[in-house]
PDB file of C-alpha atoms in Angstrom:
ATOM      1  CA  UNK M   1      -5.857  -4.206   4.082  1.00  0.00           C
ATOM      2  CA  UNK M   2      -3.721  -5.892   1.440  1.00  0.00           C
ATOM      3  CA  UNK M   3      -5.115  -9.139   0.072  1.00  0.00           C
ATOM      4  CA  UNK M   4      -3.268 -12.218  -1.153  1.00  0.00           C
ATOM      5  CA  UNK M   5      -4.018 -15.577  -2.802  1.00  0.00           C
ATOM      6  CA  UNK M   6      -5.240 -17.084   0.483  1.00  0.00           C
ATOM      7  CA  UNK M   7      -6.995 -14.056   1.976  1.00  0.00           C
ATOM      8  CA  UNK M   8      -9.234 -12.099  -0.399  1.00  0.00           C
ATOM      9  CA  UNK M   9     -12.761 -10.628  -0.519  1.00  0.00           C
ATOM     10  CA  UNK M  10     -15.659 -13.112  -0.724  1.00  0.00           C
ATOM     11  CA  UNK M  11     -16.733 -11.616  -4.046  1.00  0.00           C
ATOM     12  CA  UNK M  12     -13.491 -12.961  -5.601  1.00  0.00           C
ATOM     13  CA  UNK M  13     -14.307 -16.540  -4.496  1.00  0.00           C
ATOM     14  CA  UNK M  14     -15.870 -17.877  -7.711  1.00  0.00           C
ATOM     15  CA  UNK M  15     -13.362 -16.367 -10.126  1.00  0.00           C
ATOM     16  CA  UNK M  16     -10.797 -18.407 -12.016  1.00  0.00           C
ATOM     17  CA  UNK M  17      -7.338 -18.361 -10.450  1.00  0.00           C
ATOM     18  CA  UNK M  18      -5.933 -16.006 -13.101  1.00  0.00           C
ATOM     19  CA  UNK M  19      -8.803 -13.524 -12.816  1.00  0.00           C
ATOM     20  CA  UNK M  20      -8.751 -13.701  -9.005  1.00  0.00           C
ATOM     21  CA  UNK M  21      -4.998 -13.014  -8.932  1.00  0.00           C
ATOM     22  CA  UNK M  22      -5.488 -10.055 -11.269  1.00  0.00           C
ATOM     23  CA  UNK M  23      -8.406  -8.739  -9.155  1.00  0.00           C
ATOM     24  CA  UNK M  24      -6.311  -9.005  -5.975  1.00  0.00           C
ATOM     25  CA  UNK M  25      -3.455  -7.145  -7.634  1.00  0.00           C
ATOM     26  CA  UNK M  26      -5.734  -4.385  -8.945  1.00  0.00           C
ATOM     27  CA  UNK M  27      -7.600  -4.030  -5.632  1.00  0.00           C
ATOM     28  CA  UNK M  28      -4.330  -3.746  -3.691  1.00  0.00           C
ATOM     29  CA  UNK M  29      -3.089  -1.066  -6.111  1.00  0.00           C
ATOM     30  CA  UNK M  30      -6.340   0.888  -5.731  1.00  0.00           C
ATOM     31  CA  UNK M  31      -6.143   0.695  -1.925  1.00  0.00           C
ATOM     32  CA  UNK M  32      -2.548   1.994  -2.075  1.00  0.00           C
ATOM     33  CA  UNK M  33      -3.813   4.860  -4.243  1.00  0.00           C
ATOM     34  CA  UNK M  34      -6.339   5.846  -1.567  1.00  0.00           C
ATOM     35  CA  UNK M  35      -9.545   4.114  -2.673  1.00  0.00           C
ATOM     36  CA  UNK M  36     -11.788   2.683   0.033  1.00  0.00           C
ATOM     37  CA  UNK M  37     -12.246  -1.106   0.092  1.00  0.00           C
ATOM     38  CA  UNK M  38     -15.927  -0.830  -0.835  1.00  0.00           C
ATOM     39  CA  UNK M  39     -15.038   1.005  -4.038  1.00  0.00           C
ATOM     40  CA  UNK M  40     -11.786  -0.827  -4.847  1.00  0.00           C
ATOM     41  CA  UNK M  41     -13.365  -4.305  -4.877  1.00  0.00           C
ATOM     42  CA  UNK M  42     -15.973  -3.731  -7.643  1.00  0.00           C
ATOM     43  CA  UNK M  43     -13.488  -1.764  -9.767  1.00  0.00           C
ATOM     44  CA  UNK M  44     -10.926  -4.560  -9.415  1.00  0.00           C
ATOM     45  CA  UNK M  45     -13.534  -7.204 -10.303  1.00  0.00           C
ATOM     46  CA  UNK M  46     -14.622  -5.355 -13.423  1.00  0.00           C
ATOM     47  CA  UNK M  47     -11.079  -4.653 -14.615  1.00  0.00           C
ATOM     48  CA  UNK M  48      -9.872  -8.203 -13.926  1.00  0.00           C
ATOM     49  CA  UNK M  49     -12.775  -9.683 -15.898  1.00  0.00           C
ATOM     50  CA  UNK M  50     -12.054  -7.317 -18.791  1.00  0.00           C
ATOM     51  CA  UNK M  51      -8.435  -8.413 -18.941  1.00  0.00           C
ATOM     52  CA  UNK M  52      -9.464 -12.080 -19.032  1.00  0.00           C
ATOM     53  CA  UNK M  53     -11.712 -11.423 -22.012  1.00  0.00           C
ATOM     54  CA  UNK M  54      -9.191  -9.189 -23.734  1.00  0.00           C
ATOM     55  CA  UNK M  55      -7.393 -10.689 -26.713  1.00  0.00           C
ATOM     56  CA  UNK M  56      -4.894  -7.860 -26.989  1.00  0.00           C
ATOM     57  CA  UNK M  57      -1.484  -8.006 -25.379  1.00  0.00           C
ATOM     58  CA  UNK M  58      -1.039  -5.131 -22.981  1.00  0.00           C
ATOM     59  CA  UNK M  59       2.180  -3.172 -23.306  1.00  0.00           C
ATOM     60  CA  UNK M  60       4.524  -3.359 -20.337  1.00  0.00           C
ATOM     61  CA  UNK M  61       6.159  -0.180 -19.069  1.00  0.00           C
ATOM     62  CA  UNK M  62       8.933   0.030 -16.507  1.00  0.00           C
ATOM     63  CA  UNK M  63      10.073   2.607 -13.975  1.00  0.00           C
ATOM     64  CA  UNK M  64      13.813   2.152 -13.534  1.00  0.00           C
ATOM     65  CA  UNK M  65      16.859   4.058 -12.333  1.00  0.00           C
ATOM     66  CA  UNK M  66      18.439   6.299 -15.000  1.00  0.00           C
ATOM     67  CA  UNK M  67      21.657   8.352 -15.214  1.00  0.00           C
ATOM     68  CA  UNK M  68      19.603  11.527 -14.728  1.00  0.00           C
ATOM     69  CA  UNK M  69      17.232  10.149 -12.069  1.00  0.00           C
ATOM     70  CA  UNK M  70      14.329   7.809 -12.848  1.00  0.00           C
ATOM     71  CA  UNK M  71      12.799   6.875 -16.189  1.00  0.00           C
ATOM     72  CA  UNK M  72       9.604   5.444 -17.610  1.00  0.00           C
ATOM     73  CA  UNK M  73      10.283   3.267 -20.614  1.00  0.00           C
ATOM     74  CA  UNK M  74       8.575   0.546 -22.567  1.00  0.00           C
ATOM     75  CA  UNK M  75       9.911  -2.906 -21.728  1.00  0.00           C
ATOM     76  CA  UNK M  76      12.826  -3.939 -23.973  1.00  0.00           C
ATOM     77  CA  UNK M  77      13.192  -0.375 -25.270  1.00  0.00           C
ATOM     78  CA  UNK M  78      16.359   1.642 -24.796  1.00  0.00           C
ATOM     79  CA  UNK M  79      14.646   5.037 -25.130  1.00  0.00           C
ATOM     80  CA  UNK M  80      13.028   6.704 -22.109  1.00  0.00           C
ATOM     81  CA  UNK M  81       9.485   8.058 -22.439  1.00  0.00           C
ATOM     82  CA  UNK M  82       9.740  10.255 -19.321  1.00  0.00           C
ATOM     83  CA  UNK M  83      12.657  11.156 -17.044  1.00  0.00           C
ATOM     84  CA  UNK M  84      12.375  12.786 -13.602  1.00  0.00           C
ATOM     85  CA  UNK M  85      14.893  13.436 -10.831  1.00  0.00           C
ATOM     86  CA  UNK M  86      13.003  11.372  -8.251  1.00  0.00           C
ATOM     87  CA  UNK M  87      10.937   8.213  -8.438  1.00  0.00           C
ATOM     88  CA  UNK M  88       8.087   9.931  -6.590  1.00  0.00           C
ATOM     89  CA  UNK M  89       7.888  12.794  -9.087  1.00  0.00           C
ATOM     90  CA  UNK M  90       7.752  10.293 -11.961  1.00  0.00           C
ATOM     91  CA  UNK M  91       5.014   8.069 -10.495  1.00  0.00           C
ATOM     92  CA  UNK M  92       1.986  10.305 -11.151  1.00  0.00           C
ATOM     93  CA  UNK M  93       2.852  11.027 -14.771  1.00  0.00           C
ATOM     94  CA  UNK M  94       3.878   7.413 -15.358  1.00  0.00           C
ATOM     95  CA  UNK M  95       0.568   6.066 -14.034  1.00  0.00           C
ATOM     96  CA  UNK M  96      -1.395   8.453 -16.267  1.00  0.00           C
ATOM     97  CA  UNK M  97       0.688   7.491 -19.310  1.00  0.00           C
ATOM     98  CA  UNK M  98       0.338   3.749 -18.655  1.00  0.00           C
ATOM     99  CA  UNK M  99      -3.423   4.066 -18.061  1.00  0.00           C
ATOM    100  CA  UNK M 100      -3.856   6.061 -21.260  1.00  0.00           C
ATOM    101  CA  UNK M 101      -2.015   3.332 -23.173  1.00  0.00           C
ATOM    102  CA  UNK M 102      -3.830   0.465 -21.381  1.00  0.00           C
ATOM    103  CA  UNK M 103      -0.557  -0.945 -20.119  1.00  0.00           C
ATOM    104  CA  UNK M 104       0.967  -2.684 -17.173  1.00  0.00           C
ATOM    105  CA  UNK M 105       3.498  -0.883 -14.980  1.00  0.00           C
ATOM    106  CA  UNK M 106       6.517  -2.596 -13.415  1.00  0.00           C
ATOM    107  CA  UNK M 107       8.271  -0.556 -10.736  1.00  0.00           C
ATOM    108  CA  UNK M 108      11.881  -1.373  -9.888  1.00  0.00           C
ATOM    109  CA  UNK M 109      14.123  -0.467  -6.952  1.00  0.00           C
ATOM    110  CA  UNK M 110      17.486   1.283  -7.276  1.00  0.00           C
ATOM    111  CA  UNK M 111      19.271  -2.070  -7.325  1.00  0.00           C
ATOM    112  CA  UNK M 112      17.182  -3.206 -10.312  1.00  0.00           C
ATOM    113  CA  UNK M 113      14.888  -5.685  -8.566  1.00  0.00           C
ATOM    114  CA  UNK M 114      11.134  -5.621  -9.227  1.00  0.00           C
ATOM    115  CA  UNK M 115       9.295  -4.053  -6.288  1.00  0.00           C
ATOM    116  CA  UNK M 116       5.730  -3.671  -7.569  1.00  0.00           C
ATOM    117  CA  UNK M 117       3.440  -4.314 -10.523  1.00  0.00           C
ATOM    118  CA  UNK M 118       0.396  -2.163 -11.193  1.00  0.00           C
ATOM    119  CA  UNK M 119      -2.506  -2.924 -13.499  1.00  0.00           C
ATOM    120  CA  UNK M 120      -4.652   0.164 -13.654  1.00  0.00           C
TER     121      UNK M 120
END
């Protein structure tokens, strides 16, 4: 069940707005990745609280259309980190790369509009 700013788990109730929004985003991403709600909620809470207390700026990576298929690149960079023929084949490697580098992943559609943001 996807959550939003008005409908979220009770355990998110006493969080600040920023942390709650981050927890909702993380929990929704975990659910999409196959986690059960009971496991996704505590993971999302922990990760959202860590990001609030984190002083470092997280790098932003983007999955965008490329001449040869789809690419993973760092935001504002011209050079691709990974290139695959299909978006689906790029997703797994891209998620691992972004997680390893403690980043944020922005996923775009073919027309260049933002379709999803993952904090993992």
